[in-house]
Amino acid sequence: IKNLFFLSPYINELDSAKGEFNIELLLSGKGENISRSGKIEIQDGELHTLLISDPISSINGFANMDNNQLKIDNLNVALFNGDKKNNIDINENTTISGIIDFSSFFNPKYDLKIKGDNVSYKLLFIDVFGESNINLSLSGRDTVLIDGKVEVLDANVFYEFLTEEVGTAFQKEDHKVIAYNFNIPITGNAKFQ
């Protein structure tokens, strides 16, 4: 298939997925106890998301699913901001590995490692753009912990603090909680306005 259009209703931030996707999914069992097995291979994939300005491109990788456990050995992607593309060749600069537990299919449990070198980005919800090395882990289901190091090589942050508090209050209807534990050494240039 060329597009994973059926994913977007289940992933709020996903706009579209394009590329060469080879998927094999085997389902067995009854009702609440379905066992999923199979595999997915992605070649020259591209994800458009509502979180960052540019698509995640050059997605290449393979993953196996056995008894609801999707094991990602090596998924490589390119994360580049459009402003940076003119200065460098676009190559895969980020690797994702780990396991996603699909026992509860629409509420998966994550245990992923994300490592990237010279990742450039422009976030859409807040005005942040820059370049970083990242080494993160993402784990959990109802409470998702994002833990790790973001080494800032170059960054621009434009943020207006309207109150003494920073962040957003949790809404009662939201069942997911995202917790962050970042170490952010600034080894390059950073501009705060």
XYZ file of N, CA, C and O in Angstrom:
772
model
N 0.845 -1.180 0.000
C 0.000 0.000 0.000
C 0.888 1.240 0.000
O 2.024 1.202 0.443
N 0.372 2.315 -0.508
C 1.136 3.562 -0.611
C 0.805 4.550 0.502
O 1.590 5.419 0.819
N -0.395 4.453 1.080
C -0.814 5.383 2.126
C -1.410 4.615 3.299
O -2.110 3.623 3.102
N -1.142 5.075 4.499
C -1.734 4.474 5.697
C -2.840 5.398 6.199
O -2.833 5.856 7.323
N -3.821 5.668 5.335
C -4.889 6.603 5.670
C -5.706 6.133 6.868
O -6.258 6.933 7.604
N -5.776 4.829 7.084
C -6.604 4.305 8.173
C -5.997 4.556 9.549
O -6.659 4.376 10.559
N -4.742 4.989 9.624
C -4.122 5.260 10.924
C -4.549 6.598 11.514
O -4.607 6.761 12.719
N -4.829 7.608 10.655
C -5.029 8.951 11.185
C -6.185 9.115 12.169
O -6.067 9.930 13.061
N -7.298 8.384 12.088
C -8.319 8.570 13.130
C -7.842 8.128 14.515
O -8.411 8.542 15.516
N -6.787 7.296 14.578
C -6.342 6.743 15.854
C -5.107 7.445 16.405
O -4.740 7.256 17.541
N -4.438 8.231 15.583
C -3.277 8.990 16.030
C -3.581 10.457 15.751
O -3.528 10.907 14.610
N -3.939 11.202 16.801
C -4.441 12.565 16.647
C -3.499 13.488 15.891
O -3.931 14.339 15.139
N -2.199 13.335 16.098
C -1.239 14.271 15.519
C -0.798 13.883 14.108
O -0.058 14.603 13.471
N -1.242 12.718 13.606
C -0.814 12.253 12.291
C -1.718 12.822 11.209
O -2.936 12.710 11.270
N -1.113 13.458 10.206
C -1.872 13.990 9.084
C -1.928 12.982 7.946
O -2.984 12.713 7.400
N -0.772 12.420 7.575
C -0.757 11.413 6.508
C 0.544 10.621 6.565
O 1.526 11.050 7.153
N 0.502 9.435 5.951
C 1.673 8.563 5.856
C 1.768 8.063 4.427
O 0.806 7.510 3.894
N 2.925 8.283 3.796
C 3.126 7.880 2.404
C 4.396 7.060 2.291
O 5.295 7.188 3.107
N 4.478 6.234 1.256
C 5.678 5.443 1.035
C 5.323 4.025 0.636
O 4.188 3.728 0.277
N 6.300 3.145 0.710
C 6.098 1.724 0.418
C 5.957 0.983 1.740
O 6.926 0.835 2.477
N 4.738 0.553 2.049
C 4.443 -0.148 3.293
C 4.016 -1.568 2.949
O 3.023 -1.763 2.245
N 4.767 -2.544 3.417
C 4.392 -3.948 3.258
C 4.004 -4.465 4.640
O 4.833 -4.494 5.548
N 2.741 -4.846 4.771
C 2.204 -5.228 6.069
C 1.593 -6.618 5.982
O 0.863 -6.931 5.032
N 1.908 -7.438 6.970
C 1.255 -8.740 7.123
C 0.727 -8.794 8.553
O 1.485 -8.602 9.511
N -0.568 -8.998 8.720
C -1.173 -9.042 10.041
C -2.006 -10.304 10.167
O -2.889 -10.559 9.342
N -1.719 -11.107 11.164
C -2.445 -12.337 11.439
C -3.166 -12.187 12.768
O -2.538 -11.862 13.787
N -4.481 -12.402 12.768
C -5.287 -12.284 13.972
C -5.829 -13.651 14.349
O -6.308 -14.390 13.498
N -5.777 -13.978 15.645
C -6.363 -15.229 16.120
C -6.910 -15.016 17.520
O -6.481 -14.119 18.235
N -7.872 -15.832 17.910
C -8.459 -15.709 19.241
C -9.847 -15.135 19.173
O -10.405 -14.899 18.099
N -10.414 -14.881 20.351
C -11.784 -14.401 20.453
C -11.837 -13.064 21.184
O -11.073 -12.823 22.118
N -12.781 -12.239 20.747
C -13.164 -10.998 21.409
C -12.065 -10.216 22.078
O -11.228 -9.600 21.426
N -12.064 -10.233 23.399
C -11.136 -9.436 24.194
C -9.728 -10.013 24.232
O -8.827 -9.390 24.774
N -9.530 -11.210 23.686
C -8.231 -11.882 23.804
C -7.664 -12.213 22.421
O -7.296 -13.347 22.149
N -7.596 -11.221 21.565
C -7.082 -11.424 20.206
C -5.560 -11.370 20.232
O -4.963 -10.460 20.814
N -4.941 -12.347 19.584
C -3.490 -12.370 19.450
C -3.136 -11.873 18.053
O -3.663 -12.360 17.054
N -2.238 -10.897 17.995
C -1.819 -10.316 16.719
C -0.371 -10.676 16.459
O 0.476 -10.534 17.327
N -0.112 -11.130 15.239
C 1.249 -11.422 14.815
C 1.412 -10.899 13.393
O 0.432 -10.656 12.695
N 2.645 -10.740 12.960
C 2.871 -10.275 11.591
C 4.166 -9.511 11.469
O 5.086 -9.665 12.274
N 4.212 -8.653 10.455
C 5.416 -7.868 10.209
C 5.050 -6.628 9.416
O 3.995 -6.557 8.780
N 5.929 -5.648 9.474
C 5.786 -4.444 8.660
C 7.170 -4.045 8.149
O 8.156 -4.100 8.883
N 7.221 -3.694 6.893
C 8.449 -3.195 6.279
C 8.122 -1.864 5.623
O 7.115 -1.738 4.921
N 8.957 -0.860 5.882
C 8.743 0.476 5.327
C 9.964 0.861 4.503
O 11.098 0.735 4.960
N 9.704 1.328 3.283
C 10.776 1.819 2.416
C 10.389 3.202 1.914
O 9.272 3.402 1.435
N 11.299 4.133 2.049
C 11.091 5.512 1.587
C 9.773 6.090 2.085
O 9.036 6.737 1.344
N 9.487 5.880 3.371
C 8.262 6.395 3.961
C 8.370 7.863 4.328
O 9.465 8.430 4.440
N 7.206 8.473 4.497
C 7.141 9.880 4.864
C 5.901 10.083 5.727
O 4.796 9.710 5.333
N 6.081 10.659 6.925
C 4.978 10.962 7.830
C 4.815 12.466 7.947
O 5.780 13.179 8.223
N 3.603 12.921 7.736
C 3.269 14.325 7.950
C 2.504 14.399 9.255
O 1.525 13.684 9.446
N 2.967 15.259 10.153
C 2.362 15.364 11.473
C 2.008 16.810 11.771
O 2.582 17.731 11.177
N 1.078 17.009 12.686
C 0.667 18.352 13.083
C 1.581 18.945 14.139
O 1.359 20.062 14.594
N 2.639 18.226 14.537
C 3.520 18.687 15.602
C 4.736 19.453 15.089
O 5.225 20.350 15.764
N 5.244 19.070 13.913
C 6.442 19.715 13.372
C 6.170 20.184 11.944
O 5.284 19.666 11.260
N 6.943 21.172 11.491
C 6.669 21.821 10.206
C 6.963 20.929 9.007
O 6.282 21.010 8.000
N 7.993 20.124 9.086
C 8.405 19.307 7.942
C 8.054 17.842 8.183
O 8.012 17.387 9.324
N 7.855 17.095 7.099
C 7.563 15.671 7.300
C 8.778 14.907 7.820
O 9.917 15.325 7.628
N 8.512 13.830 8.511
C 9.557 12.874 8.877
C 9.767 12.039 7.633
O 8.841 11.361 7.174
N 10.953 12.083 7.042
C 11.159 11.480 5.728
C 12.208 10.368 5.777
O 12.790 10.089 6.823
N 12.435 9.759 4.631
C 13.420 8.680 4.482
C 13.230 7.597 5.537
O 14.195 7.119 6.123
N 11.981 7.232 5.795
C 11.688 6.212 6.804
C 11.956 4.843 6.187
O 11.362 4.475 5.179
N 12.876 4.103 6.790
C 13.233 2.773 6.321
C 13.418 1.868 7.528
O 14.122 2.224 8.472
N 12.781 0.713 7.495
C 12.940 -0.200 8.611
C 12.024 -1.397 8.515
O 11.218 -1.532 7.585
N 12.160 -2.260 9.502
C 11.436 -3.520 9.530
C 11.090 -3.829 10.982
O 11.898 -3.580 11.876
N 9.898 -4.354 11.214
C 9.498 -4.747 12.569
C 8.681 -6.028 12.503
O 7.937 -6.252 11.546
N 8.834 -6.881 13.503
C 8.081 -8.124 13.624
C 7.140 -8.041 14.807
O 7.503 -7.495 15.852
N 5.934 -8.603 14.653
C 4.997 -8.687 15.758
C 4.726 -10.155 16.055
O 4.394 -10.927 15.155
N 4.896 -10.533 17.314
C 4.625 -11.891 17.760
C 3.823 -11.802 19.052
O 4.288 -11.206 20.031
N 2.622 -12.378 19.039
C 1.742 -12.388 20.206
C 1.585 -10.979 20.798
O 1.827 -10.748 21.974
N 1.209 -10.022 19.952
C 0.905 -8.626 20.317
C 2.126 -7.767 20.645
O 1.969 -6.608 21.005
N 3.332 -8.304 20.522
C 4.548 -7.549 20.826
C 5.237 -7.161 19.514
O 5.784 -8.015 18.814
N 5.192 -5.871 19.174
C 5.846 -5.375 17.965
C 7.277 -5.000 18.319
O 7.518 -4.059 19.089
N 8.249 -5.737 17.776
C 9.658 -5.497 18.057
C 10.283 -4.744 16.875
O 10.311 -5.237 15.757
N 10.771 -3.549 17.177
C 11.430 -2.706 16.180
C 12.922 -2.797 16.435
O 13.415 -2.296 17.442
N 13.638 -3.468 15.535
C 15.081 -3.593 15.710
C 15.808 -2.328 15.286
O 16.720 -1.875 15.952
N 15.391 -1.768 14.167
C 16.106 -0.629 13.623
C 15.214 0.084 12.617
O 15.060 -0.368 11.500
N 14.632 1.192 13.029
C 13.827 2.026 12.142
C 14.577 3.336 11.985
O 14.833 4.039 12.970
N 14.974 3.657 10.774
C 15.778 4.848 10.509
C 14.935 5.893 9.795
O 14.179 5.568 8.878
N 15.080 7.156 10.222
C 14.325 8.247 9.631
C 15.217 9.483 9.501
O 16.279 9.560 10.102
N 14.745 10.442 8.708
C 15.428 11.735 8.580
C 14.532 12.804 9.188
O 13.369 12.936 8.812
N 15.057 13.554 10.154
C 14.345 14.669 10.776
C 15.101 15.956 10.463
O 16.168 16.205 11.025
N 14.545 16.739 9.550
C 15.191 17.980 9.137
C 14.169 19.080 8.994
O 13.074 18.859 8.485
N 14.527 20.265 9.418
C 13.718 21.454 9.214
C 14.018 21.995 7.827
O 15.165 21.991 7.386
N 12.979 22.477 7.142
C 13.121 22.974 5.770
C 14.169 24.044 5.609
O 14.836 24.138 4.583
N 14.355 24.878 6.637
C 15.358 25.941 6.553
C 16.771 25.372 6.526
O 17.694 25.996 6.031
N 16.964 24.181 7.090
C 18.291 23.567 7.172
C 18.611 22.714 5.947
O 19.742 22.346 5.725
N 17.607 22.355 5.145
C 17.810 21.425 4.036
C 18.803 21.935 3.000
O 19.503 21.163 2.384
N 18.840 23.235 2.800
C 19.715 23.785 1.767
C 21.192 23.662 2.133
O 22.047 23.658 1.270
N 21.476 23.559 3.422
C 22.865 23.576 3.866
C 23.494 22.189 3.933
O 24.707 22.078 3.942
N 22.689 21.131 4.025
C 23.241 19.790 4.223
C 22.494 18.766 3.392
O 21.366 18.982 2.965
N 23.149 17.644 3.157
C 22.486 16.530 2.497
C 21.501 15.906 3.476
O 21.790 15.757 4.663
N 20.330 15.518 2.965
C 19.324 14.913 3.825
C 19.577 13.415 3.889
O 19.429 12.704 2.906
N 20.020 12.958 5.035
C 20.270 11.541 5.272
C 19.517 11.127 6.522
O 19.123 11.965 7.332
N 19.358 9.823 6.691
C 18.759 9.320 7.911
C 19.644 9.718 9.084
O 20.841 9.467 9.078
N 19.054 10.386 10.059
C 19.836 10.861 11.192
C 19.249 10.439 12.538
O 19.742 10.827 13.583
N 18.177 9.645 12.502
C 17.504 9.234 13.728
C 17.155 7.752 13.656
O 16.705 7.274 12.617
N 17.376 7.042 14.769
C 17.081 5.612 14.853
C 16.091 5.376 15.991
O 16.244 5.938 17.077
N 15.100 4.539 15.718
C 14.105 4.154 16.719
C 14.166 2.641 16.877
O 14.200 1.910 15.883
N 14.208 2.166 18.122
C 14.199 0.727 18.386
C 13.400 0.474 19.656
O 13.161 1.382 20.447
N 12.970 -0.766 19.830
C 12.248 -1.117 21.047
C 11.027 -1.969 20.767
O 10.916 -2.609 19.719
N 10.089 -1.947 21.720
C 8.905 -2.802 21.658
C 7.665 -1.967 21.930
O 7.660 -1.091 22.795
N 6.594 -2.258 21.167
C 5.277 -1.698 21.434
C 4.344 -2.870 21.701
O 4.217 -3.768 20.872
N 3.704 -2.862 22.857
C 2.791 -3.925 23.262
C 1.379 -3.554 22.813
O 0.796 -2.588 23.296
N 0.834 -4.333 21.860
C -0.498 -4.078 21.326
C -1.548 -5.011 21.923
O -2.549 -5.296 21.285
N -1.348 -5.471 23.159
C -2.371 -6.299 23.813
C -3.687 -5.545 23.882
O -4.758 -6.117 23.717
N -3.609 -4.258 24.162
C -4.760 -3.363 24.067
C -4.492 -2.497 22.839
O -3.772 -1.500 22.913
N -5.052 -2.889 21.696
C -4.607 -2.379 20.398
C -4.662 -0.856 20.294
O -3.728 -0.227 19.808
N -5.737 -0.226 20.737
C -5.876 1.225 20.583
C -5.322 1.988 21.782
O -5.457 3.204 21.868
N -4.695 1.284 22.693
C -4.026 1.901 23.834
C -2.717 1.156 24.080
O -2.552 0.472 25.078
N -1.751 1.274 23.143
C -0.517 0.476 23.234
C 0.384 0.911 24.378
O 0.314 2.045 24.862
N 1.236 -0.007 24.788
C 2.257 0.270 25.803
C 3.598 0.386 25.095
O 3.980 -0.497 24.326
N 4.334 1.459 25.361
C 5.576 1.749 24.657
C 6.806 1.450 25.506
O 6.819 1.692 26.702
N 7.836 0.975 24.845
C 9.170 0.851 25.429
C 10.149 1.086 24.277
O 10.666 0.140 23.678
N 10.365 2.354 23.939
C 11.132 2.726 22.756
C 12.357 3.547 23.123
O 12.359 4.290 24.095
N 13.383 3.425 22.291
C 14.595 4.240 22.375
C 14.687 5.046 21.084
O 14.528 4.501 19.987
N 14.972 6.340 21.217
C 15.084 7.231 20.068
C 16.421 7.944 20.168
O 16.709 8.611 21.161
N 17.241 7.788 19.142
C 18.569 8.406 19.133
C 18.742 9.141 17.815
O 18.510 8.568 16.750
N 19.123 10.410 17.886
C 19.306 11.204 16.679
C 20.503 12.126 16.778
O 20.814 12.645 17.851
N 21.170 12.313 15.661
C 22.313 13.218 15.562
C 21.991 14.323 14.564
O 21.535 14.045 13.461
N 22.231 15.565 14.967
C 21.977 16.733 14.119
C 20.537 16.753 13.608
O 20.284 16.959 12.425
N 19.608 16.534 14.523
C 18.186 16.588 14.211
C 17.772 18.049 14.194
O 18.034 18.781 15.142
N 17.164 18.504 13.109
C 16.673 19.885 13.074
C 15.152 19.853 12.975
O 14.571 18.939 12.403
N 14.501 20.870 13.556
C 13.055 20.829 13.703
C 12.506 22.240 13.866
O 13.207 23.180 14.228
N 11.229 22.352 13.596
C 10.458 23.552 13.907
C 9.134 23.058 14.456
O 8.348 22.431 13.747
N 8.897 23.315 15.748
C 7.666 22.863 16.389
C 6.533 23.814 16.033
O 6.730 25.028 15.954
N 5.340 23.278 15.839
C 4.228 24.101 15.404
C 3.397 24.673 16.549
O 2.865 25.761 16.441
N 3.263 23.958 17.663
C 2.406 24.441 18.747
C 3.059 25.562 19.545
O 2.379 26.439 20.058
N 4.372 25.504 19.695
C 5.106 26.601 20.321
C 6.215 26.980 19.358
O 6.657 26.174 18.549
N 6.639 28.206 19.428
C 7.595 28.708 18.443
C 9.014 28.356 18.874
O 9.709 29.150 19.503
N 9.430 27.128 18.534
C 10.770 26.645 18.835
C 11.322 26.025 17.564
O 10.662 25.209 16.922
N 12.525 26.442 17.183
C 13.196 25.751 16.090
C 14.676 25.683 16.399
O 15.222 26.519 17.101
N 15.314 24.630 15.901
C 16.728 24.472 16.196
C 17.279 23.158 15.708
O 16.685 22.474 14.874
N 18.438 22.824 16.260
C 19.140 21.600 15.906
C 19.676 20.976 17.188
O 20.200 21.682 18.048
N 19.525 19.650 17.307
C 19.916 18.966 18.540
C 20.394 17.554 18.256
O 20.078 16.977 17.224
N 21.142 17.024 19.207
C 21.371 15.582 19.303
C 20.401 15.093 20.369
O 20.241 15.744 21.408
N 19.730 13.968 20.113
C 18.762 13.466 21.085
C 19.055 12.017 21.440
O 19.534 11.239 20.612
N 18.801 11.689 22.694
C 18.917 10.317 23.178
C 17.799 10.148 24.204
O 17.946 10.543 25.353
N 16.657 9.613 23.764
C 15.455 9.575 24.578
C 14.916 8.163 24.715
O 15.123 7.317 23.844
N 14.189 7.935 25.798
C 13.394 6.720 25.931
C 11.948 7.150 26.140
O 11.676 8.175 26.769
N 11.040 6.384 25.580
C 9.618 6.652 25.688
C 8.988 5.377 26.217
O 9.105 4.325 25.572
N 8.352 5.431 27.398
C 7.811 4.211 27.984
C 6.494 4.489 28.677
O 6.248 5.592 29.162
N 5.641 3.457 28.708
C 4.380 3.541 29.423
C 3.182 3.383 28.531
O 3.292 3.242 27.314
N 1.997 3.383 29.163
C 0.737 3.258 28.444
C -0.171 4.423 28.817
O -0.321 5.349 28.067
N -0.767 4.397 29.996
C -1.641 5.489 30.419
C -0.839 6.690 30.889
O -1.239 7.826 30.702
N 0.286 6.441 31.524
C 1.256 7.487 31.816
C 2.473 7.202 30.954
O 3.098 6.158 31.085
N 2.772 8.103 30.035
C 3.890 7.928 29.117
C 5.036 8.818 29.585
O 4.880 10.037 29.700
N 6.171 8.207 29.899
C 7.350 8.936 30.363
C 8.313 9.120 29.197
O 8.706 8.143 28.556
N 8.668 10.355 28.934
C 9.697 10.673 27.941
C 10.905 11.129 28.739
O 10.865 12.147 29.430
N 11.977 10.357 28.667
C 13.129 10.559 29.533
C 14.383 10.590 28.669
O 14.496 9.824 27.710
N 15.337 11.457 28.980
C 16.582 11.426 28.247
C 17.276 12.758 28.137
O 17.056 13.671 28.926
N 18.106 12.853 27.116
C 18.986 14.002 26.929
C 18.731 14.607 25.555
O 18.670 13.901 24.552
N 18.574 15.931 25.528
C 18.457 16.691 24.284
C 19.611 17.679 24.293
O 19.603 18.656 25.042
N 20.640 17.400 23.507
C 21.827 18.259 23.449
C 21.592 19.332 22.390
O 21.587 19.053 21.196
N 21.391 20.554 22.838
C 21.061 21.656 21.939
C 22.327 22.141 21.235
O 23.285 22.570 21.876
N 22.316 22.071 19.905
C 23.433 22.576 19.105
C 23.169 24.006 18.642
O 24.082 24.807 18.519
N 21.891 24.288 18.375
C 21.477 25.616 17.946
C 19.974 25.684 18.146
O 19.259 24.770 17.720
N 19.464 26.727 18.781
C 18.032 26.793 19.038
C 17.551 28.223 19.161
O 18.294 29.110 19.558
N 16.292 28.419 18.800
C 15.594 29.678 18.992
C 14.264 29.368 19.658
O 13.500 28.533 19.159
N 14.004 30.028 20.775
C 12.781 29.797 21.534
C 12.054 31.125 21.678
O 12.612 32.080 22.198
N 10.826 31.189 21.189
C 9.984 32.361 21.337
C 8.757 31.919 22.126
O 7.953 31.130 21.631
N 8.622 32.386 23.357
C 7.528 31.936 24.199
C 7.124 33.068 25.117
O 7.973 33.687 25.760
N 5.840 33.360 25.161
C 5.346 34.426 26.029
C 4.755 33.802 27.285
O 3.809 33.020 27.221
N 5.349 34.130 28.423
C 4.865 33.628 29.702
C 3.807 34.600 30.216
O 4.120 35.734 30.578
N 2.563 34.158 30.256
C 1.470 35.022 30.668
C 1.211 34.952 32.169
O 0.605 35.826 32.743
N 1.647 33.871 32.801
C 1.476 33.719 34.242
C 2.780 33.203 34.815
O 3.742 32.957 34.099
N 2.790 33.000 36.125
C 3.981 32.447 36.756
C 4.115 30.965 36.491
O 5.177 30.383 36.657
N 3.022 30.327 36.093
C 3.047 28.892 35.839
C 3.400 28.633 34.387
O 3.010 29.364 33.497
N 4.134 27.552 34.163
C 4.483 27.131 32.810
C 3.849 25.766 32.593
O 3.924 24.894 33.440
N 3.229 25.582 31.437
C 2.619 24.290 31.139
C 1.117 24.410 31.002
O 0.546 25.494 31.083
N 0.484 23.287 30.792
C -0.946 23.232 30.576
C -1.576 22.301 31.594
O -1.052 21.214 31.842
N -2.688 22.698 32.151
C -3.385 21.846 33.113
C -3.981 20.637 32.399
O -4.390 20.722 31.241
N -4.033 19.510 33.087
C -4.636 18.313 32.517
C -6.138 18.501 32.413
O -6.770 19.058 33.306
N -6.703 18.013 31.333
C -8.148 18.048 31.177
C -8.725 16.738 31.677
O -8.133 15.677 31.484
N -9.890 16.789 32.298
C -10.468 15.604 32.917
C -10.785 14.511 31.917
O -10.683 13.335 32.222
N -11.185 14.867 30.701
C -11.563 13.842 29.726
C -10.364 13.134 29.093
O -10.507 12.126 28.431
N -9.169 13.635 29.294
C -7.974 13.029 28.721
C -7.484 11.917 29.651
O -7.251 12.142 30.826
N -7.320 10.713 29.107
C -6.913 9.578 29.922
C -5.405 9.366 29.905
O -4.893 8.597 30.686
N -4.707 10.011 29.012
C -3.259 9.870 28.922
C -2.569 10.975 29.713
O -3.016 12.111 29.730
N -1.469 10.625 30.336
C -0.636 11.602 31.029
C 0.753 11.492 30.431
O 1.301 10.399 30.304
N 1.321 12.616 30.004
C 2.670 12.644 29.468
C 3.574 13.271 30.526
O 3.299 14.368 31.012
N 4.641 12.566 30.898
C 5.598 13.074 31.885
C 6.959 13.205 31.205
O 7.376 12.324 30.472
N 7.642 14.327 31.443
C 8.925 14.587 30.810
C 10.027 14.637 31.858
O 9.843 15.193 32.932
N 11.193 14.090 31.508
C 12.378 14.212 32.344
C 13.555 14.407 31.396
O 14.171 13.453 30.958
N 13.825 15.670 31.043
C 14.855 15.985 30.057
C 16.073 16.610 30.715
O 15.947 17.430 31.618
N 17.242 16.253 30.211
C 18.486 16.939 30.526
C 18.853 17.670 29.240
O 19.043 17.040 28.206
N 18.932 19.004 29.274
C 19.146 19.782 28.052
C 20.405 20.625 28.179
O 20.347 21.805 28.536
N 21.578 20.029 27.903
C 22.795 20.852 27.880
C 22.834 21.668 26.592
O 22.504 21.166 25.527
N 23.204 22.924 26.691
C 23.301 23.779 25.516
C 24.771 23.861 25.142
O 25.544 24.580 25.773
N 25.159 23.092 24.114
C 26.566 23.059 23.714
C 26.843 24.012 22.555
O 27.988 24.300 22.276
N 25.792 24.469 21.892
C 25.972 25.389 20.779
C 25.373 26.738 21.128
O 25.571 27.259 22.220
N 24.604 27.306 20.203
C 23.993 28.607 20.392
C 22.516 28.456 20.739
O 21.834 27.609 20.178
N 22.029 29.274 21.647
C 20.608 29.303 21.975
C 20.177 30.759 22.122
O 20.880 31.556 22.742
N 19.034 31.070 21.533
C 18.520 32.436 21.604
C 17.124 32.367 22.212
O 16.260 31.657 21.721
N 16.919 33.096 23.305
C 15.608 33.166 23.964
C 15.092 34.581 23.797
O 15.778 35.540 24.108
N 13.888 34.708 23.283
C 13.311 36.049 23.094
C 11.945 36.086 23.757
O 11.125 35.237 23.534
